[in-house]
Each structure stands twice: as structure tokens, then as C-alpha cells.
XYZ file of N, CA and C in Angstrom:
807
model
N -13.509 16.440 21.026
C -12.949 17.450 20.133
C -13.874 18.652 20.126
N -13.317 19.898 20.231
C -14.175 21.075 20.308
C -15.042 21.257 19.067
N -16.198 21.901 19.264
C -17.069 22.237 18.145
C -16.504 23.451 17.414
N -16.476 23.435 16.071
C -15.966 24.585 15.333
C -16.726 25.855 15.682
N -16.015 26.961 15.795
C -16.623 28.236 16.124
C -17.300 28.819 14.888
N -18.563 29.208 15.015
C -19.319 29.686 13.867
C -18.664 30.891 13.199
N -18.062 31.767 13.993
C -17.512 33.003 13.457
C -16.286 32.793 12.596
N -15.697 31.579 12.603
C -14.513 31.347 11.781
C -14.799 30.373 10.646
N -16.083 30.162 10.334
C -16.427 29.209 9.281
C -16.482 29.848 7.898
N -16.379 31.162 7.813
C -16.491 31.813 6.521
C -15.294 31.457 5.652
N -15.487 31.510 4.305
C -14.368 31.224 3.402
C -13.168 32.125 3.655
N -13.430 33.380 4.052
C -12.306 34.284 4.303
C -11.448 33.800 5.466
N -12.081 33.211 6.474
C -11.321 32.722 7.623
C -10.484 31.509 7.261
N -10.932 30.761 6.247
C -10.173 29.580 5.828
C -8.856 29.960 5.164
N -8.819 31.108 4.506
C -7.619 31.495 3.753
C -6.369 31.604 4.638
N -6.411 32.303 5.766
C -5.194 32.356 6.585
C -4.798 30.996 7.155
N -5.777 30.159 7.484
C -5.453 28.817 7.983
C -4.777 28.000 6.892
N -5.302 28.090 5.661
C -4.679 27.394 4.543
C -3.286 27.944 4.278
N -3.127 29.256 4.444
C -1.813 29.856 4.245
C -0.777 29.331 5.225
N -1.167 29.154 6.481
C -0.248 28.594 7.474
C 0.160 27.179 7.083
N -0.808 26.381 6.635
C -0.496 25.014 6.236
C 0.421 24.986 5.014
N 0.125 25.819 4.022
C 0.939 25.841 2.803
C 2.338 26.375 3.095
N 2.468 27.228 4.093
C 3.810 27.711 4.457
C 4.705 26.553 4.868
N 4.118 25.533 5.523
C 4.901 24.344 5.882
C 5.341 23.598 4.636
N 4.471 23.555 3.620
C 4.839 22.923 2.358
C 6.018 23.646 1.721
N 6.013 24.977 1.766
C 7.112 25.750 1.200
C 8.395 25.569 2.007
N 8.269 25.506 3.334
C 9.447 25.399 4.192
C 10.052 24.006 4.165
N 9.210 22.972 4.279
C 9.712 21.609 4.410
C 9.682 20.824 3.101
N 8.669 21.079 2.285
C 8.487 20.279 1.086
C 9.345 20.704 -0.085
N 9.348 22.020 -0.383
C 10.088 22.495 -1.558
C 11.250 23.403 -1.187
N 11.487 23.606 0.108
C 12.647 24.346 0.605
C 12.760 25.740 -0.014
N 11.689 26.516 0.155
C 11.693 27.923 -0.220
C 11.466 28.741 1.056
N 12.499 28.896 1.871
C 12.299 29.480 3.209
C 11.719 30.886 3.203
N 12.221 31.767 2.348
C 11.712 33.135 2.393
C 10.250 33.188 1.984
N 9.885 32.411 0.964
C 8.476 32.358 0.564
C 7.624 31.762 1.682
N 8.158 30.728 2.346
C 7.422 30.098 3.429
C 7.205 31.035 4.604
N 8.264 31.735 5.011
C 8.127 32.673 6.132
C 7.212 33.835 5.776
N 7.328 34.333 4.534
C 6.475 35.449 4.110
C 5.008 35.047 4.140
N 4.707 33.843 3.636
C 3.319 33.376 3.641
C 2.828 33.150 5.061
N 3.679 32.622 5.918
C 3.293 32.380 7.307
C 2.953 33.687 8.002
N 3.805 34.691 7.852
C 3.561 35.988 8.496
C 2.313 36.652 7.920
N 2.167 36.611 6.589
C 0.997 37.223 5.959
C -0.291 36.536 6.403
N -0.248 35.219 6.531
C -1.440 34.470 6.952
C -1.825 34.810 8.384
N -0.833 34.926 9.250
C -1.111 35.289 10.636
C -1.652 36.710 10.721
N -1.102 37.616 9.908
C -1.594 38.994 9.898
C -3.052 39.035 9.423
N -3.360 38.245 8.398
C -4.741 38.211 7.897
C -5.681 37.661 8.958
N -5.249 36.621 9.665
C -6.085 36.058 10.725
C -6.297 37.071 11.844
N -5.283 37.873 12.142
C -5.396 38.905 13.185
C -6.489 39.908 12.818
N -6.554 40.244 11.537
C -7.548 41.208 11.082
C -8.935 40.592 11.003
N -9.005 39.350 10.518
C -10.295 38.729 10.236
C -10.967 38.144 11.470
N -10.171 37.479 12.329
C -10.799 36.738 13.425
C -9.754 36.481 14.512
N -9.826 37.246 15.584
C -8.776 37.207 16.603
C -8.621 35.844 17.275
N -9.703 35.126 17.622
C -9.506 33.785 18.208
C -8.786 32.824 17.262
N -9.094 32.905 15.965
C -8.383 32.068 14.994
C -6.920 32.454 14.945
N -6.630 33.737 14.975
C -5.242 34.203 14.982
C -4.463 33.605 16.153
N -5.062 33.602 17.333
C -4.366 33.094 18.513
C -3.987 31.628 18.340
N -4.868 30.834 17.746
C -4.582 29.419 17.556
C -3.604 29.193 16.411
N -3.764 29.935 15.313
C -2.813 29.805 14.207
C -1.426 30.262 14.619
N -1.358 31.216 15.525
C -0.058 31.676 16.008
C 0.692 30.547 16.709
N -0.028 29.718 17.465
C 0.619 28.592 18.136
C 1.115 27.570 17.127
N 0.312 27.301 16.095
C 0.752 26.372 15.051
C 1.940 26.953 14.312
N 1.863 28.235 13.969
C 2.966 28.885 13.280
C 4.227 28.926 14.117
N 4.072 29.078 15.423
C 5.230 29.063 16.316
C 5.938 27.717 16.239
N 5.173 26.634 16.289
C 5.767 25.307 16.182
C 6.437 25.086 14.847
N 5.762 25.483 13.748
C 6.348 25.341 12.416
C 7.641 26.134 12.319
N 7.625 27.353 12.840
C 8.812 28.191 12.790
C 9.983 27.592 13.542
N 9.717 27.010 14.694
C 10.792 26.392 15.473
C 11.382 25.206 14.729
N 10.522 24.345 14.170
C 11.017 23.183 13.423
C 11.848 23.625 12.227
N 11.460 24.732 11.599
C 12.144 25.185 10.387
C 13.547 25.719 10.652
N 13.920 25.875 11.930
C 15.249 26.402 12.227
C 16.357 25.390 11.962
N 16.005 24.143 11.724
C 17.019 23.131 11.425
C 16.475 22.150 10.395
N 17.367 21.467 9.722
C 16.943 20.444 8.774
C 16.407 19.240 9.534
N 15.336 18.655 9.022
C 14.811 17.435 9.640
C 15.136 16.212 8.790
N 16.021 16.357 7.810
C 16.459 15.199 7.040
C 17.122 14.194 7.973
N 16.918 12.915 7.690
C 17.396 11.853 8.576
C 18.913 11.920 8.730
N 19.356 11.957 9.959
C 20.784 12.003 10.285
C 20.916 11.507 11.714
N 21.685 10.440 11.913
C 21.783 9.848 13.248
C 23.132 10.119 13.913
N 23.887 11.097 13.391
C 25.108 11.484 14.090
C 24.725 12.049 15.452
N 25.634 11.934 16.420
C 25.300 12.320 17.778
C 24.847 13.772 17.878
N 25.545 14.702 17.193
C 25.177 16.106 17.324
C 23.790 16.383 16.745
N 23.481 15.775 15.586
C 22.175 15.965 14.989
C 21.080 15.280 15.804
N 21.417 14.153 16.396
C 20.476 13.402 17.227
C 19.960 14.285 18.359
N 20.877 14.959 19.050
C 20.482 15.795 20.179
C 19.904 17.132 19.723
N 20.447 17.697 18.630
C 19.919 18.972 18.144
C 18.482 18.836 17.684
N 18.210 17.828 16.871
C 16.848 17.653 16.375
C 15.895 17.336 17.521
N 16.373 16.545 18.484
C 15.541 16.251 19.643
C 15.168 17.512 20.406
N 16.135 18.412 20.563
C 15.873 19.664 21.280
C 14.903 20.551 20.508
N 15.079 20.634 19.195
C 14.214 21.479 18.366
C 12.782 20.954 18.375
N 12.612 19.648 18.201
C 11.260 19.086 18.177
C 10.578 19.226 19.541
N 11.359 19.063 20.601
C 10.797 19.263 21.943
C 10.314 20.694 22.119
N 11.129 21.647 21.669
C 10.751 23.061 21.779
C 9.514 23.380 20.945
N 9.363 22.704 19.793
C 8.223 22.970 18.911
C 6.907 22.540 19.541
N 6.952 21.602 20.467
C 5.752 21.215 21.223
C 5.637 22.050 22.494
N 6.746 22.227 23.187
C 6.710 22.909 24.481
C 6.304 24.376 24.354
N 6.806 25.068 23.332
C 6.533 26.504 23.215
C 5.039 26.789 23.035
N 4.336 26.126 22.097
C 2.892 26.383 22.000
C 2.123 26.041 23.285
N 2.532 24.966 23.948
C 1.859 24.585 25.191
C 2.053 25.662 26.253
N 3.277 26.164 26.372
C 3.560 27.185 27.380
C 2.803 28.481 27.084
N 2.742 28.868 25.816
C 1.982 30.074 25.465
C 0.501 29.857 25.760
N -0.004 28.695 25.430
C -1.407 28.375 25.690
C -1.719 28.475 27.176
N -0.825 27.932 28.005
C -1.072 27.905 29.451
C -0.762 29.250 30.127
N 0.392 29.821 29.823
C 0.885 30.961 30.595
C 0.482 32.311 30.026
N 0.333 32.402 28.708
C -0.027 33.677 28.084
C -1.527 33.752 27.837
N -2.082 32.718 27.203
C -3.523 32.709 26.913
C -4.360 32.337 28.134
N -3.727 31.738 29.144
C -4.421 31.341 30.371
C -5.592 30.396 30.100
N -5.317 29.328 29.333
C -6.351 28.350 29.005
C -5.677 26.984 28.836
N -6.448 25.999 28.431
C -5.899 24.665 28.170
C -6.516 24.110 26.886
N -6.338 24.857 25.795
C -6.843 24.396 24.509
C -6.016 23.228 23.970
N -4.753 23.155 24.356
C -3.888 22.047 23.949
C -3.856 21.042 25.091
N -4.320 19.837 24.822
C -4.298 18.776 25.819
C -3.714 17.517 25.192
N -3.325 16.587 26.040
C -2.745 15.325 25.583
C -3.517 14.186 26.240
N -4.609 13.753 25.603
C -5.522 12.778 26.228
C -4.980 11.351 26.199
N -4.057 11.072 27.101
C -3.472 9.727 27.167
C -4.479 8.717 27.700
N -5.207 9.107 28.730
C -6.130 8.173 29.390
C -7.556 8.639 29.135
N -8.347 7.819 28.458
C -9.737 8.171 28.159
C -10.732 7.263 28.876
N -10.243 6.143 29.418
C -11.097 5.163 30.115
C -12.167 4.576 29.190
N -11.902 4.616 27.882
C -12.806 3.978 26.931
C -12.208 2.651 26.487
N -13.030 1.618 26.455
C -12.553 0.318 25.993
C -12.448 0.320 24.474
N -11.392 -0.311 23.973
C -11.221 -0.407 22.532
C -12.266 -1.356 21.948
N -12.794 -0.975 20.800
C -13.752 -1.829 20.115
C -13.011 -2.928 19.349
N -13.777 -3.894 18.854
C -13.156 -4.950 18.047
C -12.502 -4.379 16.795
N -13.126 -3.357 16.224
C -12.554 -2.728 15.034
C -11.222 -2.065 15.360
N -11.139 -1.444 16.517
C -9.881 -0.818 16.914
C -8.786 -1.861 17.116
N -9.117 -2.964 17.765
C -8.137 -4.033 17.947
C -7.721 -4.611 16.595
N -8.682 -4.748 15.678
C -8.363 -5.282 14.357
C -7.406 -4.342 13.617
N -7.595 -3.053 13.786
C -6.719 -2.087 13.124
C -5.307 -2.140 13.698
N -5.205 -2.360 15.000
C -3.892 -2.509 15.627
C -3.120 -3.673 14.989
N -3.827 -4.753 14.682
C -3.194 -5.907 14.035
C -2.902 -5.620 12.565
N -3.814 -4.906 11.920
C -3.690 -4.668 10.481
C -2.548 -3.722 10.133
N -2.284 -2.749 11.002
C -1.282 -1.725 10.676
C 0.106 -2.313 10.436
N 0.672 -3.108 11.355
C 1.995 -3.677 11.050
C 1.964 -4.640 9.873
N 0.844 -5.337 9.685
C 0.747 -6.233 8.534
C 0.788 -5.443 7.228
N 0.032 -4.344 7.170
C 0.063 -3.496 5.986
C 1.453 -2.893 5.785
N 2.083 -2.506 6.888
C 3.441 -1.980 6.793
C 4.399 -3.004 6.221
N 4.255 -4.255 6.657
C 5.102 -5.338 6.146
C 4.916 -5.528 4.650
N 3.694 -5.400 4.173
C 3.396 -5.631 2.765
C 3.785 -4.450 1.882
N 3.727 -3.238 2.431
C 3.894 -2.040 1.613
C 5.273 -1.396 1.744
N 5.766 -1.256 2.963
C 6.934 -0.411 3.197
C 8.218 -0.897 2.524
N 8.556 -2.191 2.604
C 9.798 -2.600 1.925
C 9.763 -2.316 0.429
N 8.630 -2.581 -0.203
C 8.510 -2.305 -1.636
C 8.670 -0.820 -1.912
N 8.072 0.015 -1.066
C 8.212 1.459 -1.257
C 9.660 1.899 -1.113
N 10.287 1.558 0.007
C 11.651 2.030 0.258
C 12.640 1.519 -0.783
N 12.520 0.262 -1.160
C 13.511 -0.337 -2.053
C 13.277 0.060 -3.504
N 12.056 -0.065 -3.987
C 11.799 0.201 -5.400
C 11.866 1.688 -5.736
N 11.557 2.551 -4.775
C 11.652 3.993 -5.022
C 13.050 4.527 -4.746
N 13.852 3.738 -4.024
C 15.173 4.203 -3.619
C 15.145 5.163 -2.451
N 13.970 5.369 -1.834
C 13.846 6.344 -0.750
C 14.605 5.928 0.507
N 14.935 4.635 0.631
C 15.711 4.206 1.803
C 17.052 4.937 1.872
N 17.539 5.419 0.719
C 18.813 6.127 0.696
C 18.728 7.509 1.336
N 17.511 7.966 1.627
C 17.361 9.221 2.369
C 17.691 9.042 3.841
N 17.861 7.801 4.275
C 18.318 7.495 5.620
C 19.733 6.925 5.531
N 20.602 7.237 6.479
C 21.983 6.733 6.409
C 22.038 5.237 6.691
N 23.034 4.537 6.123
C 23.200 3.114 6.445
C 23.553 2.932 7.916
N 23.052 1.863 8.501
C 23.271 1.584 9.921
C 24.333 0.495 10.031
N 25.406 0.764 10.778
C 26.512 -0.176 10.822
C 26.900 -0.614 12.225
N 26.897 0.289 13.182
C 27.366 -0.035 14.528
C 26.180 -0.203 15.479
N 26.402 -0.901 16.618
C 25.319 -1.021 17.608
C 24.812 0.336 18.077
N 25.709 1.307 18.222
C 25.292 2.644 18.640
C 24.363 3.262 17.613
N 24.681 3.086 16.329
C 23.830 3.636 15.282
C 22.474 2.942 15.244
N 22.469 1.621 15.463
C 21.195 0.902 15.533
C 20.334 1.473 16.658
N 20.954 1.700 17.804
C 20.215 2.230 18.944
C 19.672 3.616 18.683
N 20.513 4.500 18.133
C 20.085 5.862 17.853
C 18.984 5.887 16.789
N 19.133 5.035 15.790
C 18.120 5.012 14.731
C 16.785 4.524 15.274
N 16.817 3.467 16.086
C 15.580 2.936 16.665
C 14.915 3.976 17.564
N 15.703 4.589 18.435
C 15.146 5.609 19.329
C 14.634 6.797 18.523
N 15.407 7.207 17.502
C 15.021 8.351 16.705
C 13.727 8.131 15.951
N 13.577 6.960 15.331
C 12.351 6.661 14.586
C 11.144 6.713 15.507
N 11.260 6.124 16.682
C 10.133 6.100 17.614
C 9.874 7.466 18.241
N 10.938 8.214 18.524
C 10.762 9.543 19.112
C 10.076 10.482 18.137
N 10.474 10.424 16.871
C 9.827 11.275 15.874
C 8.368 10.849 15.678
N 8.102 9.536 15.697
C 6.725 9.065 15.587
C 5.858 9.584 16.716
N 6.378 9.564 17.944
C 5.648 10.115 19.084
C 5.439 11.610 18.910
N 6.497 12.312 18.500
C 6.403 13.756 18.311
C 5.357 14.104 17.264
N 5.292 13.330 16.189
C 4.295 13.573 15.147
C 2.895 13.686 15.735
N 2.563 12.764 16.617
C 1.215 12.768 17.180
C 1.013 13.917 18.166
N 2.043 14.228 18.943
C 1.929 15.348 19.879
C 1.730 16.660 19.139
N 2.498 16.862 18.065
C 2.432 18.148 17.371
C 1.294 18.200 16.357
N 1.221 17.220 15.477
C 0.245 17.301 14.394
C -1.179 17.021 14.860
N -1.345 16.107 15.815
C -2.697 15.806 16.291
C -3.112 16.735 17.429
N -2.319 16.782 18.492
C -2.738 17.478 19.708
C -2.579 18.990 19.616
N -1.736 19.469 18.703
C -1.574 20.922 18.543
C -2.228 21.372 17.232
N -1.672 20.973 16.092
C -2.195 21.475 14.812
C -3.656 21.098 14.601
N -3.947 19.813 14.629
C -5.300 19.348 14.327
C -6.297 19.822 15.383
N -5.934 19.683 16.644
C -6.872 20.060 17.715
C -7.189 21.549 17.675
N -6.200 22.392 17.410
C -6.456 23.832 17.348
C -7.275 24.199 16.105
N -6.995 23.559 14.993
C -7.784 23.811 13.781
C -9.232 23.362 13.955
N -9.437 22.290 14.708
C -10.799 21.787 14.935
C -11.634 22.742 15.779
N -10.985 23.662 16.469
C -11.730 24.670 17.219
C -12.448 25.652 16.283
N -12.055 25.640 15.006
C -12.575 26.635 14.072
C -13.187 26.057 12.798
N -12.835 24.812 12.456
C -13.259 24.268 11.173
C -13.849 22.873 11.341
N -14.701 22.451 10.390
C -15.236 21.088 10.414
C -14.119 20.060 10.299
N -14.470 18.824 10.587
C -13.491 17.738 10.665
C -12.574 17.670 9.457
N -13.141 17.520 8.272
C -12.289 17.239 7.117
C -11.551 18.468 6.630
N -12.077 19.650 6.879
C -11.312 20.858 6.570
C -10.067 20.911 7.451
N -10.258 20.739 8.752
C -9.118 20.750 9.677
C -8.166 19.602 9.385
N -8.714 18.452 8.994
C -7.886 17.280 8.742
C -6.982 17.493 7.530
N -7.531 18.068 6.471
C -6.704 18.343 5.282
C -5.632 19.381 5.603
N -5.970 20.367 6.402
C -4.997 21.397 6.766
C -3.847 20.804 7.581
N -4.175 19.953 8.570
C -3.096 19.360 9.363
C -2.295 18.378 8.539
N -2.954 17.641 7.639
C -2.246 16.665 6.809
C -1.248 17.352 5.880
N -1.567 18.547 5.423
C -0.639 19.300 4.582
C 0.663 19.582 5.330
N 0.542 19.974 6.596
C 1.738 20.226 7.411
C 2.460 18.919 7.700
N 1.711 17.898 8.082
C 2.249 16.586 8.440
C 3.053 15.999 7.271
N 2.447 15.952 6.093
C 3.083 15.327 4.931
C 4.292 16.128 4.465
N 4.233 17.450 4.595
C 5.389 18.279 4.232
C 6.583 17.957 5.120
N 6.337 17.791 6.412
C 7.404 17.413 7.343
C 7.962 16.044 6.985
N 7.085 15.082 6.705
C 7.544 13.733 6.383
C 8.327 13.702 5.072
N 7.980 14.580 4.125
C 8.741 14.652 2.873
C 10.188 15.029 3.160
N 10.382 16.084 3.973
C 11.762 16.481 4.282
C 12.466 15.399 5.091
N 11.731 14.711 5.941
C 12.322 13.649 6.735
C 12.875 12.539 5.861
N 12.259 12.283 4.712
C 12.782 11.250 3.824
C 11.765 10.479 3.022
N 10.469 10.692 3.285
C 9.418 9.958 2.572
C 9.136 10.645 1.237
N 10.027 10.436 0.287
C 9.939 11.134 -1.003
C 9.532 10.176 -2.109
N 9.805 10.564 -3.370
C 9.345 9.791 -4.523
C 7.819 9.683 -4.437
N 7.296 8.454 -4.426
C 5.840 8.328 -4.294
C 5.407 8.136 -2.845
N 6.265 8.580 -1.927
C 5.943 8.496 -0.509
C 4.651 9.165 -0.101
N 4.282 10.351 -0.682
C 3.002 10.973 -0.305
C 1.781 10.098 -0.552
N 1.877 9.129 -1.474
C 0.756 8.207 -1.666
C 0.518 7.372 -0.411
N 1.538 7.257 0.418
C 1.408 6.561 1.700
C 1.140 7.540 2.836
N 1.879 8.651 2.858
C 1.814 9.546 4.014
C 0.530 10.376 4.050
N -0.023 10.717 2.878
C -1.271 11.489 2.889
C -2.424 10.679 3.494
N -2.681 9.437 3.026
C -3.749 8.654 3.681
C -3.466 8.410 5.166
N -2.191 8.187 5.502
C -1.860 7.931 6.906
C -2.184 9.151 7.761
N -1.787 10.349 7.314
C -2.051 11.566 8.084
C -3.545 11.805 8.242
N -4.302 11.597 7.162
C -5.753 11.802 7.236
C -6.421 10.770 8.138
N -5.962 9.527 8.057
C -6.516 8.480 8.918
C -6.227 8.766 10.385
N -5.017 9.225 10.684
C -4.681 9.529 12.076
C -5.586 10.628 12.618
N -5.836 11.657 11.803
C -6.732 12.710 12.249
C -8.147 12.205 12.482
N -8.636 11.366 11.570
C -9.983 10.817 11.707
C -10.081 9.911 12.938
N -9.076 9.051 13.121
C -9.085 8.134 14.262
C -8.993 8.895 15.580
N -8.167 9.942 15.597
C -8.038 10.751 16.807
C -9.380 11.394 17.164
N -10.126 11.810 16.139
C -11.439 12.400 16.378
C -12.410 11.369 16.940
N -12.379 10.170 16.375
C -13.325 9.143 16.796
C -12.991 8.584 18.176
N -11.715 8.335 18.440
C -11.334 7.698 19.698
C -11.074 8.698 20.815
N -10.710 9.926 20.430
C -10.304 10.952 21.399
C -9.171 10.446 22.289
N -8.345 9.571 21.723
C -7.288 8.927 22.497
C -5.929 9.138 21.844
N -5.074 9.886 22.510
C -3.696 10.038 22.047
C -2.964 8.706 22.142
N -3.256 7.940 23.176
C -2.608 6.644 23.357
C -2.818 5.750 22.143
N -4.043 5.715 21.643
C -4.346 4.821 20.521
C -3.602 5.241 19.257
N -3.643 6.544 18.915
C -2.970 6.958 17.676
C -1.454 6.823 17.796
N -0.916 6.982 19.006
C 0.525 6.783 19.200
C 0.884 5.311 19.005
N 0.080 4.403 19.555
C 0.347 2.972 19.374
C 0.310 2.612 17.894
N -0.683 3.110 17.176
C -0.776 2.857 15.733
C 0.485 3.355 15.034
N 0.882 4.565 15.363
C 2.046 5.163 14.702
C 3.324 4.390 15.023
N 3.510 4.009 16.262
C 4.735 3.321 16.641
C 4.794 1.903 16.074
N 3.645 1.248 15.946
C 3.627 -0.054 15.280
C 4.051 0.078 13.826
N 3.546 1.101 13.167
C 3.931 1.353 11.776
C 5.414 1.689 11.687
N 5.892 2.516 12.622
C 7.299 2.919 12.600
C 8.239 1.769 12.937
N 7.759 0.780 13.679
C 8.589 -0.402 13.931
C 8.922 -1.102 12.626
N 7.939 -1.168 11.736
C 8.179 -1.778 10.431
C 9.041 -0.862 9.575
N 8.866 0.457 9.717
C 9.725 1.412 9.016
C 11.185 1.150 9.374
N 11.456 1.020 10.654
C 12.821 0.750 11.129
C 13.375 -0.519 10.500
N 12.623 -1.601 10.579
C 13.081 -2.884 10.038
C 13.301 -2.799 8.528
N 12.375 -2.146 7.830
C 12.444 -2.093 6.369
C 13.626 -1.262 5.892
N 13.891 -0.147 6.542
C 15.015 0.701 6.121
C 16.342 0.003 6.379
N 16.471 -0.628 7.544
C 17.706 -1.371 7.835
C 17.898 -2.481 6.807
N 16.839 -3.204 6.507
C 16.929 -4.283 5.526
C 17.270 -3.744 4.133
N 16.708 -2.604 3.772
C 16.968 -2.041 2.444
C 18.445 -1.710 2.264
N 19.099 -1.272 3.330
C 20.521 -0.951 3.251
C 21.388 -2.211 3.238
N 20.942 -3.243 3.929
C 21.705 -4.505 3.985
C 20.696 -5.647 3.945
N 20.558 -6.270 2.777
C 19.503 -7.269 2.571
C 19.717 -8.536 3.391
N 20.880 -8.677 4.024
C 21.111 -9.847 4.874
C 20.517 -9.671 6.266
N 20.130 -8.441 6.611
C 19.540 -8.150 7.920
C 18.014 -8.127 7.777
N 17.340 -8.795 8.699
C 15.885 -8.925 8.664
C 15.421 -9.446 7.301
N 15.918 -10.615 6.877
C 15.610 -11.093 5.517
C 14.284 -11.835 5.429
N 13.250 -11.250 6.020
C 11.941 -11.916 6.007
C 10.895 -11.092 5.257
N 11.340 -10.047 4.547
C 10.399 -9.224 3.792
C 10.187 -9.808 2.399
N 8.983 -9.552 1.870
C 8.646 -9.959 0.516
C 8.327 -8.700 -0.282
N 9.036 -8.519 -1.387
C 8.794 -7.325 -2.210
C 9.147 -7.588 -3.662
């Protein structure tokens, strides 16, 4: 992970970065689009004045946020929404990468799938712990909070397939965008936990609109921060994706069960 640039460590430089993150909260969390866009533009303008390298990186994050904001990310598995959301999320990753490569002529955004580092015992233990924790926590969250109703009931084999693919595709996208773009670019300018809180603000705002509401942030905030910390320690996109997809496998099972308690009747809550 890059070392933070000294010239962007001042409190003034933090303000535009925080503004970009909070704009996602306004756009996705509380659905105030004009306020969100105004804050995003103002934050980018401030970064342009204060610190040009920071502006260039925040512009890529803002570009991705702006693309995602063009459509609702609320859970919907109808065929048209399935393909539309897939196209929008793909563009939100592809556009910053293309600007980074073709306009900025650099490779600040990378996707470290292969690191050739062996997993430690602690890493293997966490791989086992994640689905177990999901089994213990997620059904109780979805059912007792009623948040499972933010996802449509699954009835046909086609819907089961689309829902399974959609849950996993969004989980993969989360790591590509929030870790490899938002977090990695913020880490070029800020210390670990400053950048981590900034990316988590964007991450959790997106997950709120997706459906993790009620007391969902009590789960999604620690998860987003842990993913950022783990990504820093392991420098492995593969590892954080595996963690996320294991967790999302339980998400899939728990939501289906919440809608029809006769399906996957092995949860305890």
C-alpha cells in the first residue's frame, strides 16, 4: 500500500476527502441527490485548489460514485434491473481505471489477485470464522429487524439463480471499488485509519441503499473497516474477496430463509 503523501496530510486536505465520502452518504444513505452532488463538486473544487494530486485521485472516486448514483441500487432481481445494475457497477469500476491508465498515464489502481504470500494460521482461522459468525448473526439481523423485506421474495429457479449471482457479483464489486479504488487511492494521501474511515463511509452508505438498514450499520461498519485493515495487512484482493463471498453466501441463505422459513431450515435465531 502506498505511503501517504506528506503534502496532503494537513487538516485542510482532509476536508475535501471527507466531503467526497459524505456526498456518498447523502446520495445513497439519505437520498438527497442535489445536496450530494453539490457537496461532491464543491469537495473536488476544494481539492483542486488545495492539492492537485489529491484532486486527481478524489476525481476518480467521485467519478465512480457519480456513475453508481445514476440508478437505484436497491435490491431488485427483475431481468432489466439485473442487467442495468450490472452495467452501471461495471462502468463505476472501469471508468476510474481507464482514466488512471489512459489520461493520467499511471497505474495507481491495481487489482492484486496474486501476491505469492502464504496465508498464516490466523488468516485461515478467519476464513473459517467468517461464515460461522454470519450463521450466528445474519438470520437474527434480517428476521428480527425485518430488513429481509428489502430484498424481494425468491420463488422461481430463475430468481434463485439471479439472486445468487447478484449477491456474489455485488460482493466482488464491493472489493474492486471500495478497496482497490476508494481505499487504495485515499491511502496515497492519508494514514491507514483516516483512509479506512473515509472508504467505510462510502461503503456503508452503498450497503444501506442496497438493503442493510435498521441496525444494519452495526454490522456493515465493522465489516467495512475490517476489510480495509485486512487488505492493508495482506495486500491481497483474493483474500478479501474470499472473505466477502463467504459472508455473502450466508447472506443469500439467510435472506431466502427469512422469506420462506421452510427453505434452509437450519438457522438458529
